[in-house]
mmCIF file of C-alpha atoms in Angstrom:
data_model
loop_
_atom_site.group_PDB
_atom_site.id
_atom_site.type_symbol
_atom_site.label_atom_id
_atom_site.label_comp_id
_atom_site.label_asym_id
_atom_site.label_seq_id
_atom_site.Cartn_x
_atom_site.Cartn_y
_atom_site.Cartn_z
ATOM 1 C CA LYS A 1 -4.404 -22.120 -10.854
ATOM 2 C CA ALA A 2 -6.882 -19.766 -12.484
ATOM 3 C CA GLY A 3 -5.753 -16.234 -13.222
ATOM 4 C CA VAL A 4 -7.523 -12.959 -12.638
ATOM 5 C CA THR A 5 -10.963 -12.924 -14.266
ATOM 6 C CA GLN A 6 -12.735 -9.765 -15.313
ATOM 7 C CA THR A 7 -16.284 -9.548 -16.588
ATOM 8 C CA PRO A 8 -17.644 -8.425 -18.892
ATOM 9 C CA ARG A 9 -14.906 -8.116 -21.513
ATOM 10 C CA TYR A 10 -16.698 -5.473 -23.535
ATOM 11 C CA LEU A 11 -19.412 -3.014 -22.655
ATOM 12 C CA ILE A 12 -21.215 -0.207 -24.451
ATOM 13 C CA LYS A 13 -23.144 2.283 -22.348
ATOM 14 C CA THR A 14 -24.901 5.591 -22.914
ATOM 15 C CA ARG A 15 -23.894 8.855 -21.252
ATOM 16 C CA GLY A 16 -25.578 9.265 -17.898
ATOM 17 C CA GLN A 17 -25.949 5.558 -17.243
ATOM 18 C CA GLN A 18 -24.039 3.662 -14.602
ATOM 19 C CA VAL A 19 -21.922 0.537 -14.978
ATOM 20 C CA THR A 20 -20.560 -2.194 -12.721
ATOM 21 C CA LEU A 21 -17.448 -4.168 -13.545
ATOM 22 C CA SER A 22 -16.390 -7.343 -11.780
ATOM 23 C CA CYS A 23 -13.007 -8.816 -10.901
ATOM 24 C CA SER A 24 -12.242 -12.217 -9.404
ATOM 25 C CA PRO A 25 -8.663 -12.384 -8.126
ATOM 26 C CA ILE A 26 -6.324 -15.341 -8.076
ATOM 27 C CA SER A 27 -7.381 -17.807 -5.406
ATOM 28 C CA GLY A 28 -5.815 -16.855 -2.083
ATOM 29 C CA HIS A 29 -5.043 -13.272 -3.093
ATOM 30 C CA ARG A 30 -6.583 -10.658 -0.828
ATOM 31 C CA SER A 31 -5.544 -7.484 -2.639
ATOM 32 C CA VAL A 32 -7.438 -6.216 -5.654
ATOM 33 C CA SER A 33 -6.648 -2.954 -7.381
ATOM 34 C CA TRP A 34 -8.212 -1.201 -10.364
ATOM 35 C CA TYR A 35 -6.628 0.840 -13.151
ATOM 36 C CA GLN A 36 -7.939 2.911 -16.030
ATOM 37 C CA GLN A 37 -6.060 2.982 -19.325
ATOM 38 C CA THR A 38 -6.720 5.648 -21.945
ATOM 39 C CA PRO A 39 -4.602 6.737 -24.915
ATOM 40 C CA GLY A 40 -4.197 10.219 -23.462
ATOM 41 C CA GLN A 41 -3.533 9.499 -19.793
ATOM 42 C CA GLY A 42 -1.988 6.045 -19.927
ATOM 43 C CA LEU A 43 -2.468 3.675 -17.012
ATOM 44 C CA GLN A 44 -3.826 5.346 -13.888
ATOM 45 C CA PHE A 45 -4.540 3.904 -10.466
ATOM 46 C CA LEU A 46 -8.152 4.023 -9.316
ATOM 47 C CA PHE A 47 -8.210 2.239 -5.947
ATOM 48 C CA GLU A 48 -7.050 -0.798 -4.049
ATOM 49 C CA TYR A 49 -8.920 -3.088 -1.700
ATOM 50 C CA PHE A 50 -7.406 -5.460 0.822
ATOM 51 C CA SER A 51 -9.555 -7.758 2.952
ATOM 52 C CA GLU A 52 -12.707 -5.774 2.106
ATOM 53 C CA THR A 53 -11.178 -2.408 3.063
ATOM 54 C CA GLN A 54 -10.205 0.330 0.648
ATOM 55 C CA ARG A 55 -6.531 0.858 1.309
ATOM 56 C CA ASN A 56 -5.609 3.436 -1.314
ATOM 57 C CA LYS A 57 -7.442 5.665 -3.738
ATOM 58 C CA GLY A 58 -6.265 7.476 -6.841
ATOM 59 C CA ASN A 59 -7.224 10.899 -8.061
ATOM 60 C CA PHE A 60 -10.598 10.158 -9.615
ATOM 61 C CA PRO A 61 -14.002 11.766 -8.983
ATOM 62 C CA GLY A 62 -16.490 10.273 -6.573
ATOM 63 C CA ARG A 63 -18.435 8.789 -9.500
ATOM 64 C CA PHE A 64 -15.878 5.998 -9.392
ATOM 65 C CA SER A 65 -16.374 3.644 -6.489
ATOM 66 C CA GLY A 66 -15.650 0.081 -5.610
ATOM 67 C CA ARG A 67 -16.035 -2.605 -3.059
ATOM 68 C CA GLN A 68 -14.622 -5.975 -2.150
ATOM 69 C CA PHE A 69 -16.513 -8.963 -0.866
ATOM 70 C CA SER A 70 -15.490 -11.509 1.732
ATOM 71 C CA ASN A 71 -14.386 -13.924 -1.012
ATOM 72 C CA SER A 72 -12.025 -11.173 -2.302
ATOM 73 C CA ARG A 73 -14.023 -10.605 -5.476
ATOM 74 C CA SER A 74 -14.265 -6.926 -6.264
ATOM 75 C CA GLU A 75 -16.640 -4.710 -8.157
ATOM 76 C CA MET A 76 -16.074 -1.270 -9.555
ATOM 77 C CA ASN A 77 -18.956 1.083 -10.245
ATOM 78 C CA VAL A 78 -19.023 4.216 -12.360
ATOM 79 C CA SER A 79 -22.119 6.378 -12.097
ATOM 80 C CA THR A 80 -23.349 9.098 -14.441
ATOM 81 C CA LEU A 81 -21.088 7.970 -17.255
ATOM 82 C CA GLU A 82 -19.286 10.553 -19.359
ATOM 83 C CA LEU A 83 -17.743 10.131 -22.801
ATOM 84 C CA GLY A 84 -14.323 10.492 -21.201
ATOM 85 C CA ASP A 85 -14.903 7.364 -19.137
ATOM 86 C CA SER A 86 -14.416 5.281 -22.268
ATOM 87 C CA ALA A 87 -11.332 3.244 -21.459
ATOM 88 C CA LEU A 88 -9.842 -0.137 -20.754
ATOM 89 C CA TYR A 89 -10.349 -0.970 -17.084
ATOM 90 C CA LEU A 90 -7.823 -3.386 -15.654
ATOM 91 C CA CYS A 91 -7.947 -5.234 -12.396
ATOM 92 C CA ALA A 92 -4.900 -6.624 -10.597
ATOM 93 C CA SER A 93 -4.612 -9.076 -7.772
ATOM 94 C CA ALA A 94 -1.736 -9.504 -5.352
ATOM 95 C CA GLY A 95 -1.079 -12.029 -2.678
ATOM 96 C CA GLY A 96 0.054 -9.940 0.200
ATOM 97 C CA GLY A 97 1.112 -6.629 1.496
ATOM 98 C CA TRP A 98 2.051 -3.527 -0.362
ATOM 99 C CA GLY A 99 4.627 -4.053 -3.035
ATOM 100 C CA THR A 100 4.043 -7.724 -3.736
ATOM 101 C CA GLU A 101 3.811 -8.889 -7.338
ATOM 102 C CA ALA A 102 0.606 -7.907 -9.100
ATOM 103 C CA PHE A 103 -1.154 -10.004 -11.746
ATOM 104 C CA PHE A 104 -3.630 -8.481 -14.170
ATOM 105 C CA GLY A 105 -6.849 -9.647 -15.734
ATOM 106 C CA GLN A 106 -7.740 -9.283 -19.396
ATOM 107 C CA GLY A 107 -9.590 -6.052 -18.779
ATOM 108 C CA THR A 108 -13.021 -4.655 -19.542
ATOM 109 C CA ARG A 109 -13.232 -2.319 -22.502
ATOM 110 C CA LEU A 110 -15.929 0.268 -21.803
ATOM 111 C CA THR A 111 -17.285 2.488 -24.544
ATOM 112 C CA VAL A 112 -19.581 5.359 -23.600
ATOM 113 C CA VAL A 113 -21.698 6.754 -26.442
ATOM 114 C CA GLY B 1 4.098 10.873 -6.177
ATOM 115 C CA ILE B 2 6.657 8.691 -7.870
ATOM 116 C CA GLN B 3 7.553 9.595 -11.440
ATOM 117 C CA VAL B 4 8.361 6.826 -13.911
ATOM 118 C CA GLU B 5 9.940 7.500 -17.283
ATOM 119 C CA GLN B 6 10.512 4.964 -20.013
ATOM 120 C CA SER B 7 12.737 5.218 -23.050
ATOM 121 C CA PRO B 8 12.695 5.031 -25.936
ATOM 122 C CA PRO B 9 8.981 5.657 -26.564
ATOM 123 C CA ASP B 10 9.119 3.809 -29.874
ATOM 124 C CA LEU B 11 11.510 1.229 -31.248
ATOM 125 C CA ILE B 12 11.473 -0.485 -34.627
ATOM 126 C CA LEU B 13 13.834 -3.408 -35.153
ATOM 127 C CA GLN B 14 14.414 -6.264 -37.537
ATOM 128 C CA GLU B 15 13.788 -9.801 -36.434
ATOM 129 C CA GLY B 16 16.863 -11.197 -34.720
ATOM 130 C CA ALA B 17 18.059 -7.884 -33.316
ATOM 131 C CA ASN B 18 18.677 -7.177 -29.641
ATOM 132 C CA SER B 19 17.104 -4.320 -27.717
ATOM 133 C CA THR B 20 17.387 -2.534 -24.398
ATOM 134 C CA LEU B 21 14.457 -0.738 -22.811
ATOM 135 C CA ARG B 22 15.028 1.637 -19.918
ATOM 136 C CA CYS B 23 12.905 2.650 -16.941
ATOM 137 C CA ASN B 24 13.894 5.521 -14.636
ATOM 138 C CA PHE B 25 12.044 6.226 -11.411
ATOM 139 C CA SER B 26 12.171 9.205 -9.120
ATOM 140 C CA ASP B 27 12.179 7.644 -5.670
ATOM 141 C CA SER B 28 13.339 4.537 -3.880
ATOM 142 C CA VAL B 29 10.998 1.634 -4.415
ATOM 143 C CA ASN B 30 10.528 -1.863 -3.097
ATOM 144 C CA ASN B 31 8.646 -3.180 -6.103
ATOM 145 C CA LEU B 32 9.367 -2.862 -9.791
ATOM 146 C CA GLN B 33 7.617 -4.891 -12.443
ATOM 147 C CA TRP B 34 7.930 -5.196 -16.209
ATOM 148 C CA PHE B 35 4.863 -6.040 -18.295
ATOM 149 C CA HIS B 36 4.129 -6.736 -21.934
ATOM 150 C CA GLN B 37 0.695 -5.623 -23.066
ATOM 151 C CA ASN B 38 -0.741 -8.018 -25.605
ATOM 152 C CA PRO B 39 -2.923 -6.883 -28.529
ATOM 153 C CA TRP B 40 -6.060 -7.590 -26.493
ATOM 154 C CA GLY B 41 -4.955 -5.296 -23.683
ATOM 155 C CA GLN B 42 -3.901 -7.757 -21.023
ATOM 156 C CA LEU B 43 -0.735 -6.972 -19.096
ATOM 157 C CA ILE B 44 1.495 -10.024 -19.078
ATOM 158 C CA ASN B 45 4.001 -10.272 -16.241
ATOM 159 C CA LEU B 46 7.589 -10.402 -17.403
ATOM 160 C CA PHE B 47 9.600 -9.684 -14.264
ATOM 161 C CA TYR B 48 9.110 -8.735 -10.658
ATOM 162 C CA ILE B 49 12.508 -7.241 -9.959
ATOM 163 C CA PRO B 50 12.965 -4.738 -7.104
ATOM 164 C CA SER B 51 16.726 -5.189 -7.427
ATOM 165 C CA GLY B 52 19.318 -7.396 -9.078
ATOM 166 C CA THR B 53 19.183 -9.343 -12.320
ATOM 167 C CA LYS B 54 16.784 -11.986 -13.577
ATOM 168 C CA GLN B 55 16.606 -13.935 -16.813
ATOM 169 C CA ASN B 56 13.777 -15.772 -18.515
ATOM 170 C CA GLY B 57 14.681 -17.223 -21.884
ATOM 171 C CA ARG B 58 15.528 -14.449 -24.327
ATOM 172 C CA LEU B 59 14.480 -11.797 -21.836
ATOM 173 C CA SER B 60 16.429 -10.473 -18.906
ATOM 174 C CA ALA B 61 16.086 -7.525 -16.577
ATOM 175 C CA THR B 62 18.322 -5.610 -14.243
ATOM 176 C CA THR B 63 17.279 -3.129 -11.572
ATOM 177 C CA VAL B 64 19.798 -0.864 -9.870
ATOM 178 C CA ALA B 65 17.655 0.475 -7.057
ATOM 179 C CA THR B 66 20.333 2.808 -5.673
ATOM 180 C CA GLU B 67 20.557 4.567 -9.041
ATOM 181 C CA ARG B 68 16.794 4.383 -9.655
ATOM 182 C CA TYR B 69 16.682 2.626 -12.982
ATOM 183 C CA SER B 70 15.828 -0.706 -14.505
ATOM 184 C CA LEU B 71 16.677 -2.206 -17.886
ATOM 185 C CA LEU B 72 14.828 -4.831 -19.893
ATOM 186 C CA TYR B 73 16.882 -6.724 -22.461
ATOM 187 C CA ILE B 74 15.338 -8.634 -25.348
ATOM 188 C CA SER B 75 17.712 -10.760 -27.373
ATOM 189 C CA SER B 76 17.145 -12.325 -30.799
ATOM 190 C CA SER B 77 13.839 -10.492 -31.216
ATOM 191 C CA GLN B 78 10.886 -12.267 -32.787
ATOM 192 C CA THR B 79 7.798 -10.732 -34.377
ATOM 193 C CA THR B 80 5.777 -11.999 -31.431
ATOM 194 C CA ASP B 81 7.791 -9.676 -29.162
ATOM 195 C CA SER B 82 6.000 -6.719 -30.739
ATOM 196 C CA GLY B 83 3.763 -4.693 -28.464
ATOM 197 C CA VAL B 84 3.991 -2.214 -25.648
ATOM 198 C CA TYR B 85 6.296 -2.789 -22.702
ATOM 199 C CA PHE B 86 5.557 -1.100 -19.392
ATOM 200 C CA CYS B 87 7.475 -0.796 -16.195
ATOM 201 C CA ALA B 88 5.615 -0.021 -12.991
ATOM 202 C CA VAL B 89 6.635 0.744 -9.430
ATOM 203 C CA ALA B 90 4.591 0.518 -6.247
ATOM 204 C CA GLY B 91 4.022 3.577 -4.122
ATOM 205 C CA ALA B 92 1.326 5.332 -2.134
ATOM 206 C CA ASP B 93 -0.682 5.793 -5.336
ATOM 207 C CA GLY B 94 -0.795 2.144 -6.274
ATOM 208 C CA LEU B 95 1.346 1.004 -9.158
ATOM 209 C CA THR B 96 2.697 3.959 -11.114
ATOM 210 C CA PHE B 97 3.292 3.091 -14.747
ATOM 211 C CA GLY B 98 5.577 4.631 -17.285
ATOM 212 C CA LYS B 99 4.134 5.609 -20.652
ATOM 213 C CA GLY B 100 5.569 2.472 -22.201
ATOM 214 C CA THR B 101 7.894 1.565 -25.047
ATOM 215 C CA HIS B 102 6.122 0.600 -28.256
ATOM 216 C CA LEU B 103 8.249 -2.104 -29.858
ATOM 217 C CA ILE B 104 7.757 -3.213 -33.451
ATOM 218 C CA ILE B 105 9.706 -6.209 -34.722
ATOM 219 C CA GLN B 106 9.711 -6.438 -38.500
ATOM 220 C CA PRO B 107 10.225 -9.797 -40.264
#
């Protein structure tokens, strides 16, 4: 059974640009959530989607958005990139309701220059 | 929101030693997970343990939900155990992670 797949693995963007990251969850999983990891702030929750609906959202500006498709694949978009958006972005998939075990992808390392 | 604290923040041990990592959380939870972050950044699942005790090889974990803490035990440490260990609990704000324990196993 394939794990959680995130693409791309690495990305370099310029300030002001926008970026889209992709996450394919484990087959059969309907929940996808996104996290940002930085040395200063640690791992922080961005948002969670379940069956194409955003179920929870963390404390991030509106420049961070996401969506989920009918096949449960999810995309995360960051517009008007800032240097502080440089981070490892991790996606997790879970099989069911809130509190079920989450499995993480390998992450996308975004560098904003 | 839920607060999660991990201790110690750093731990340096010799190969073969045993270690205990602790995770305290501020509210009752129905989901607690332990992860090991590999050098490439991926979070590897170790245990999903809302309560009770589980063992997997040299690793075991215990969660005492009523007292709001969990322990991760690593026995007979190997250099490949090095890395950062996180605990995380589920709440209204997604998974809340502790700041991690950075474990270094020296040969």
